[in-house]
Short mmCIF file of C-alpha atoms in Angstrom, two decimals:
data_model
loop_
_atom_site.label_atom_id
_atom_site.label_comp_id
_atom_site.label_asym_id
_atom_site.label_seq_id
_atom_site.Cartn_x
_atom_site.Cartn_y
_atom_site.Cartn_z
CA UNK A 1 -34.94 -33.44 -47.31
CA UNK A 2 -34.44 -30.24 -44.89
CA UNK A 3 -33.91 -33.19 -41.62
CA UNK A 4 -31.76 -35.14 -44.81
CA UNK A 5 -29.56 -32.29 -44.55
CA UNK A 6 -29.19 -31.60 -40.98
CA UNK A 7 -28.61 -35.41 -40.54
CA UNK A 8 -25.91 -35.13 -43.10
CA UNK A 9 -24.10 -31.73 -41.58
CA UNK A 10 -23.84 -33.60 -38.05
CA UNK A 11 -22.37 -36.72 -39.49
CA UNK A 12 -19.64 -34.39 -41.61
CA UNK A 13 -19.01 -32.81 -37.90
CA UNK A 14 -18.78 -35.87 -36.52
CA UNK A 15 -16.21 -37.30 -39.04
CA UNK A 16 -14.03 -34.59 -38.54
CA UNK A 17 -14.29 -33.96 -34.91
CA UNK A 18 -13.08 -38.14 -35.14
CA UNK A 19 -10.70 -37.05 -37.35
CA UNK A 20 -9.02 -34.31 -35.09
CA UNK A 21 -9.32 -36.02 -32.46
CA UNK A 22 -7.58 -39.68 -33.89
CA UNK A 23 -5.69 -38.40 -36.81
CA UNK A 24 -5.14 -35.14 -36.52
CA UNK A 25 -3.52 -32.78 -34.10
CA UNK A 26 -1.69 -36.26 -32.34
CA UNK A 27 1.54 -34.33 -30.44
CA UNK A 28 4.38 -35.12 -31.88
CA UNK A 29 7.48 -33.74 -30.51
CA UNK A 30 7.56 -31.74 -27.18
CA UNK A 31 10.30 -29.35 -26.68
CA UNK A 32 12.10 -28.11 -23.69
CA UNK A 33 13.12 -24.30 -23.55
CA UNK A 34 15.46 -22.44 -20.72
CA UNK A 35 18.02 -22.95 -18.17
CA UNK A 36 17.37 -25.48 -15.65
CA UNK A 37 20.18 -28.08 -13.28
CA UNK A 38 17.46 -30.34 -14.57
CA UNK A 39 17.65 -32.26 -17.92
CA UNK A 40 15.21 -32.03 -20.26
CA UNK A 41 14.22 -35.45 -20.10
CA UNK A 42 13.48 -35.02 -16.08
CA UNK A 43 11.00 -32.53 -16.91
CA UNK A 44 9.58 -33.94 -19.61
CA UNK A 45 9.07 -36.95 -17.40
CA UNK A 46 7.69 -34.58 -14.13
CA UNK A 47 5.23 -32.83 -16.90
CA UNK A 48 3.60 -36.06 -17.44
CA UNK A 49 2.79 -35.54 -21.03
CA UNK A 50 3.94 -38.10 -23.63
CA UNK A 51 3.66 -37.57 -27.77
CA UNK A 52 0.50 -39.31 -29.46
CA UNK A 53 -2.03 -38.16 -27.51
CA UNK A 54 -4.43 -34.69 -28.80
CA UNK A 55 -2.84 -31.97 -29.05
CA UNK A 56 -5.94 -29.65 -27.77
CA UNK A 57 -7.15 -32.65 -25.17
CA UNK A 58 -3.13 -32.24 -23.29
CA UNK A 59 -4.37 -30.63 -19.67
CA UNK A 60 -0.89 -28.43 -19.94
CA UNK A 61 -1.85 -26.34 -16.96
CA UNK A 62 -1.81 -29.38 -14.51
CA UNK A 63 0.99 -30.20 -16.26
CA UNK A 64 2.96 -26.79 -15.83
CA UNK A 65 2.23 -27.19 -12.05
CA UNK A 66 3.64 -31.39 -12.12
CA UNK A 67 6.60 -28.86 -12.97
CA UNK A 68 6.89 -26.94 -11.43
CA UNK A 69 5.92 -28.94 -7.08
CA UNK A 70 8.55 -32.50 -8.82
CA UNK A 71 11.11 -30.08 -9.60
CA UNK A 72 11.37 -27.50 -7.28
CA UNK A 73 13.62 -25.23 -8.72
CA UNK A 74 11.91 -24.44 -11.30
CA UNK A 75 10.14 -21.22 -10.61
CA UNK A 76 7.97 -20.88 -13.95
CA UNK A 77 7.28 -23.88 -16.60
CA UNK A 78 5.15 -22.09 -19.40
CA UNK A 79 3.94 -25.01 -21.62
CA UNK A 80 2.52 -23.90 -24.80
CA UNK A 81 0.56 -25.46 -27.67
CA UNK A 82 2.91 -25.18 -31.46
CA UNK A 83 0.32 -25.98 -34.46
CA UNK A 84 0.25 -28.82 -35.59
CA UNK A 85 1.95 -31.54 -33.35
CA UNK A 86 4.23 -30.20 -31.30
CA UNK A 87 3.79 -28.46 -27.36
CA UNK A 88 6.90 -26.55 -25.77
CA UNK A 89 7.86 -26.20 -22.16
CA UNK A 90 9.85 -22.87 -21.27
CA UNK A 91 11.48 -22.95 -17.75
CA UNK A 92 13.11 -20.77 -15.68
CA UNK A 93 14.61 -21.12 -12.49
CA UNK A 94 14.19 -19.62 -9.02
CA UNK A 95 15.80 -17.72 -7.25
CA UNK A 96 17.04 -18.19 -3.88
CA UNK A 97 15.82 -15.67 -1.64
CA UNK A 98 18.34 -16.96 1.48
CA UNK A 99 18.51 -19.83 3.78
CA UNK A 100 15.75 -20.38 7.14
CA UNK A 101 16.75 -22.17 9.88
CA UNK A 102 13.75 -24.45 10.84
CA UNK A 103 15.23 -26.85 14.23
CA UNK A 104 18.05 -29.33 13.11
CA UNK A 105 17.71 -27.90 9.40
CA UNK A 106 18.09 -25.24 6.93
CA UNK A 107 15.34 -25.08 4.06
CA UNK A 108 16.38 -22.71 1.32
CA UNK A 109 13.66 -20.29 -0.04
CA UNK A 110 12.80 -18.71 -3.04
CA UNK A 111 11.73 -15.52 -4.16
CA UNK A 112 8.97 -16.59 -4.55
CA UNK A 113 8.55 -17.89 -1.09
CA UNK A 114 8.87 -22.43 -2.34
CA UNK A 115 11.21 -24.43 0.13
CA UNK A 116 13.40 -25.53 -2.55
CA UNK A 117 15.70 -28.17 -0.14
CA UNK A 118 16.01 -29.01 2.83
CA UNK A 119 19.45 -29.04 4.08
CA UNK A 120 21.80 -30.54 7.46
CA UNK A 121 24.12 -27.38 6.65
CA UNK A 122 24.03 -24.29 6.41
CA UNK A 123 25.00 -23.49 2.57
CA UNK A 124 27.20 -21.26 1.10
CA UNK A 125 26.16 -17.75 -0.88
CA UNK A 126 23.01 -17.64 0.30
CA UNK A 127 21.90 -14.76 3.44
CA UNK A 128 20.74 -16.32 6.39
CA UNK A 129 17.92 -15.22 7.30
CA UNK A 130 16.64 -14.21 11.15
CA UNK A 131 13.94 -13.77 12.72
CA UNK A 132 11.23 -16.22 11.01
CA UNK A 133 10.10 -18.68 12.94
CA UNK A 134 8.91 -21.36 10.76
CA UNK A 135 4.56 -23.37 10.49
CA UNK A 136 5.40 -26.09 7.70
CA UNK A 137 7.87 -26.41 4.88
CA UNK A 138 7.13 -28.85 2.71
CA UNK A 139 9.81 -29.38 -0.04
CA UNK A 140 8.32 -27.94 -3.27
CA UNK A 141 5.68 -26.07 -1.82
CA UNK A 142 4.64 -22.63 -0.42
CA UNK A 143 6.55 -21.89 3.21
CA UNK A 144 4.27 -20.84 5.83
CA UNK A 145 5.38 -18.48 8.68
CA UNK A 146 4.15 -18.25 12.08
CA UNK A 147 3.85 -14.33 11.94
CA UNK A 148 2.24 -13.18 9.22
CA UNK A 149 3.17 -9.37 9.13
CA UNK A 150 6.89 -10.58 9.38
CA UNK A 151 5.78 -13.16 6.36
CA UNK A 152 5.06 -10.35 4.34
CA UNK A 153 7.99 -7.65 5.36
CA UNK A 154 10.28 -10.64 4.19
CA UNK A 155 8.48 -10.99 0.60
CA UNK A 156 8.46 -7.35 0.12
CA UNK A 157 11.87 -6.80 0.85
CA UNK A 158 13.77 -10.13 -1.20
CA UNK A 159 11.37 -8.69 -4.30
CA UNK A 160 12.99 -5.39 -3.34
CA UNK A 161 16.72 -7.47 -3.39
CA UNK A 162 15.53 -9.42 -6.28
CA UNK A 163 14.46 -6.25 -9.05
CA UNK A 164 17.85 -3.97 -7.99
CA UNK A 165 19.73 -7.30 -8.17
CA UNK A 166 21.52 -6.86 -4.75
CA UNK A 167 24.65 -9.39 -4.12
CA UNK A 168 26.48 -10.76 -1.76
CA UNK A 169 23.68 -10.37 1.17
CA UNK A 170 24.92 -12.60 3.67
CA UNK A 171 21.95 -11.58 6.06
CA UNK A 172 18.64 -10.36 6.92
CA UNK A 173 17.40 -9.80 10.06
CA UNK A 174 13.36 -10.05 10.94
CA UNK A 175 13.54 -10.28 14.25
CA UNK A 176 11.97 -6.47 14.90
CA UNK A 177 10.24 -5.91 11.93
CA UNK A 178 10.02 -2.24 12.33
CA UNK A 179 14.12 -2.67 12.97
CA UNK A 180 14.99 -4.83 9.85
CA UNK A 181 18.97 -4.80 8.96
CA UNK A 182 20.88 -6.91 6.10
CA UNK A 183 24.43 -7.58 6.64
CA UNK A 184 26.25 -6.94 3.15
CA UNK A 185 29.09 -8.81 2.07
CA UNK A 186 29.81 -9.58 6.62
CA UNK A 187 30.90 -5.97 6.53
CA UNK A 188 28.54 -3.17 6.16
CA UNK A 189 25.52 -3.64 8.30
CA UNK A 190 22.24 -1.72 5.99
CA UNK A 191 20.04 0.13 8.78
CA UNK A 192 15.95 -0.12 7.13
CA UNK A 193 13.74 0.64 9.55
CA UNK A 194 10.57 0.43 9.25
CA UNK A 195 9.22 -2.27 6.16
CA UNK A 196 8.42 0.16 3.85
CA UNK A 197 10.06 1.67 1.11
CA UNK A 198 12.91 -0.81 0.92
CA UNK A 199 13.23 -0.51 -3.05
CA UNK A 200 14.18 3.52 -2.91
CA UNK A 201 16.63 2.50 0.39
CA UNK A 202 18.84 -0.11 -0.85
CA UNK A 203 18.44 2.13 -4.46
CA UNK A 204 20.48 4.66 -2.25
CA UNK A 205 23.03 1.81 -0.49
CA UNK A 206 24.24 0.54 -4.61
CA UNK A 207 24.12 4.72 -5.60
CA UNK A 208 26.67 5.04 -2.81
CA UNK A 209 28.83 1.96 -3.51
CA UNK A 210 28.74 3.22 -7.58
CA UNK A 211 29.28 6.50 -6.57
CA UNK A 212 32.48 5.26 -4.34
CA UNK A 213 31.13 6.79 -1.23
CA UNK A 214 31.01 3.41 -0.07
CA UNK A 215 34.39 1.26 -1.14
CA UNK A 216 35.35 -2.17 -1.05
CA UNK A 217 37.54 -2.01 2.93
CA UNK A 218 34.87 0.21 4.31
CA UNK A 219 33.30 -1.89 7.60
CA UNK A 220 30.04 -0.42 10.14
CA UNK A 221 26.75 0.82 9.98
CA UNK A 222 24.50 2.41 6.95
CA UNK A 223 21.95 4.32 8.36
CA UNK A 224 19.27 4.26 6.02
CA UNK A 225 15.83 3.86 8.32
CA UNK A 226 14.60 7.87 7.45
CA UNK A 227 16.17 8.34 3.70
CA UNK A 228 13.35 8.59 1.65
CA UNK A 229 12.09 11.39 4.32
CA UNK A 230 15.56 12.77 4.74
CA UNK A 231 17.49 12.38 1.89
CA UNK A 232 20.33 11.51 4.19
CA UNK A 233 22.12 8.69 4.59
CA UNK A 234 25.01 8.06 8.19
CA UNK A 235 27.77 5.68 7.88
CA UNK A 236 29.86 4.24 11.45
CA UNK A 237 32.81 3.07 10.83
CA UNK A 238 32.80 -0.07 12.96
CA UNK A 239 36.29 -2.71 12.34
CA UNK A 240 33.35 -5.37 14.57
CA UNK A 241 30.86 -6.20 12.26
CA UNK A 242 30.37 -9.71 11.08
CA UNK A 243 28.12 -12.28 10.23
CA UNK A 244 27.10 -11.89 13.25
CA UNK A 245 26.79 -8.27 14.09
CA UNK A 246 23.02 -7.01 15.28
CA UNK A 247 21.47 -3.22 14.95
CA UNK A 248 22.23 -3.46 18.60
CA UNK A 249 25.36 -4.61 19.06
CA UNK A 250 26.20 -1.73 16.22
CA UNK A 251 25.26 0.90 18.25
CA UNK A 252 26.37 0.01 21.40
CA UNK A 253 29.80 -0.03 19.53
CA UNK A 254 28.95 3.78 18.65
CA UNK A 255 28.07 5.27 21.84
CA UNK A 256 31.53 3.84 22.98
CA UNK A 257 33.34 6.09 20.99
CA UNK A 258 34.29 2.48 18.36
CA UNK A 259 33.70 3.66 15.36
CA UNK A 260 33.61 7.11 13.78
CA UNK A 261 30.60 8.71 12.10
CA UNK A 262 29.78 9.86 8.49
CA UNK A 263 27.15 12.09 6.72
CA UNK A 264 26.39 10.36 3.05
CA UNK A 265 23.88 12.37 0.95
CA UNK A 266 21.94 10.58 -1.79
CA UNK A 267 20.06 11.83 -3.79
CA UNK A 268 18.65 8.28 -5.71
CA UNK A 269 15.69 8.53 -7.34
CA UNK A 270 12.04 6.88 -5.81
CA UNK A 271 11.77 3.78 -7.82
#
């Protein structure tokens, strides 16, 4: 008798499993959410997901990876099961960190380090990244630079720029990783010095802008390299500052007396 009930139990369980895999929990709807330059149809096609399959057998991890790789400008694709019969794909755009020159092509790189696009002409509206030699850069994959130390510095800097929402960045120069510079709005060269406390240094600059200590017409070099240690930044006016500027040219013009120096004090808190 005990064997009979055991067999009956196994039959019931087997029937329930069969029903759940063939009849119940069938995917009837797949909804795409979030803002993206890609259409819902493109995202759905890239995911490989289809209606009619079993909700719990759908490989949502692989589908998520496929969307992020096939559609480079999507930074994150989160796929969720929605009971009893739906799947939901929520996407978000990858923020652009800058443009890296690789031989004759310009590589558009996201904040996460993903290669978004390769172009023959420099695109407008994105900072040009100097001093970063490229080892490999296939679209949809992580860019690999030849210098691992500079890679780490670049990631920290772009993360700080992204978190602070700093706009109008024209150029990022990592030729010397221990003397990093950022050109703002083609007119103010930010000397960040050693690759530490990028967020605090840039926050100081934003504070000076908000207070009106630096205006929309100021052109020159703002030395933020020691602001964390001394709570002071130094601005040297220089009307020759442009996208072709470098820390060396700014320094030489200052030494020649072509610019006037002003000292700015900042009390921006560490972030």
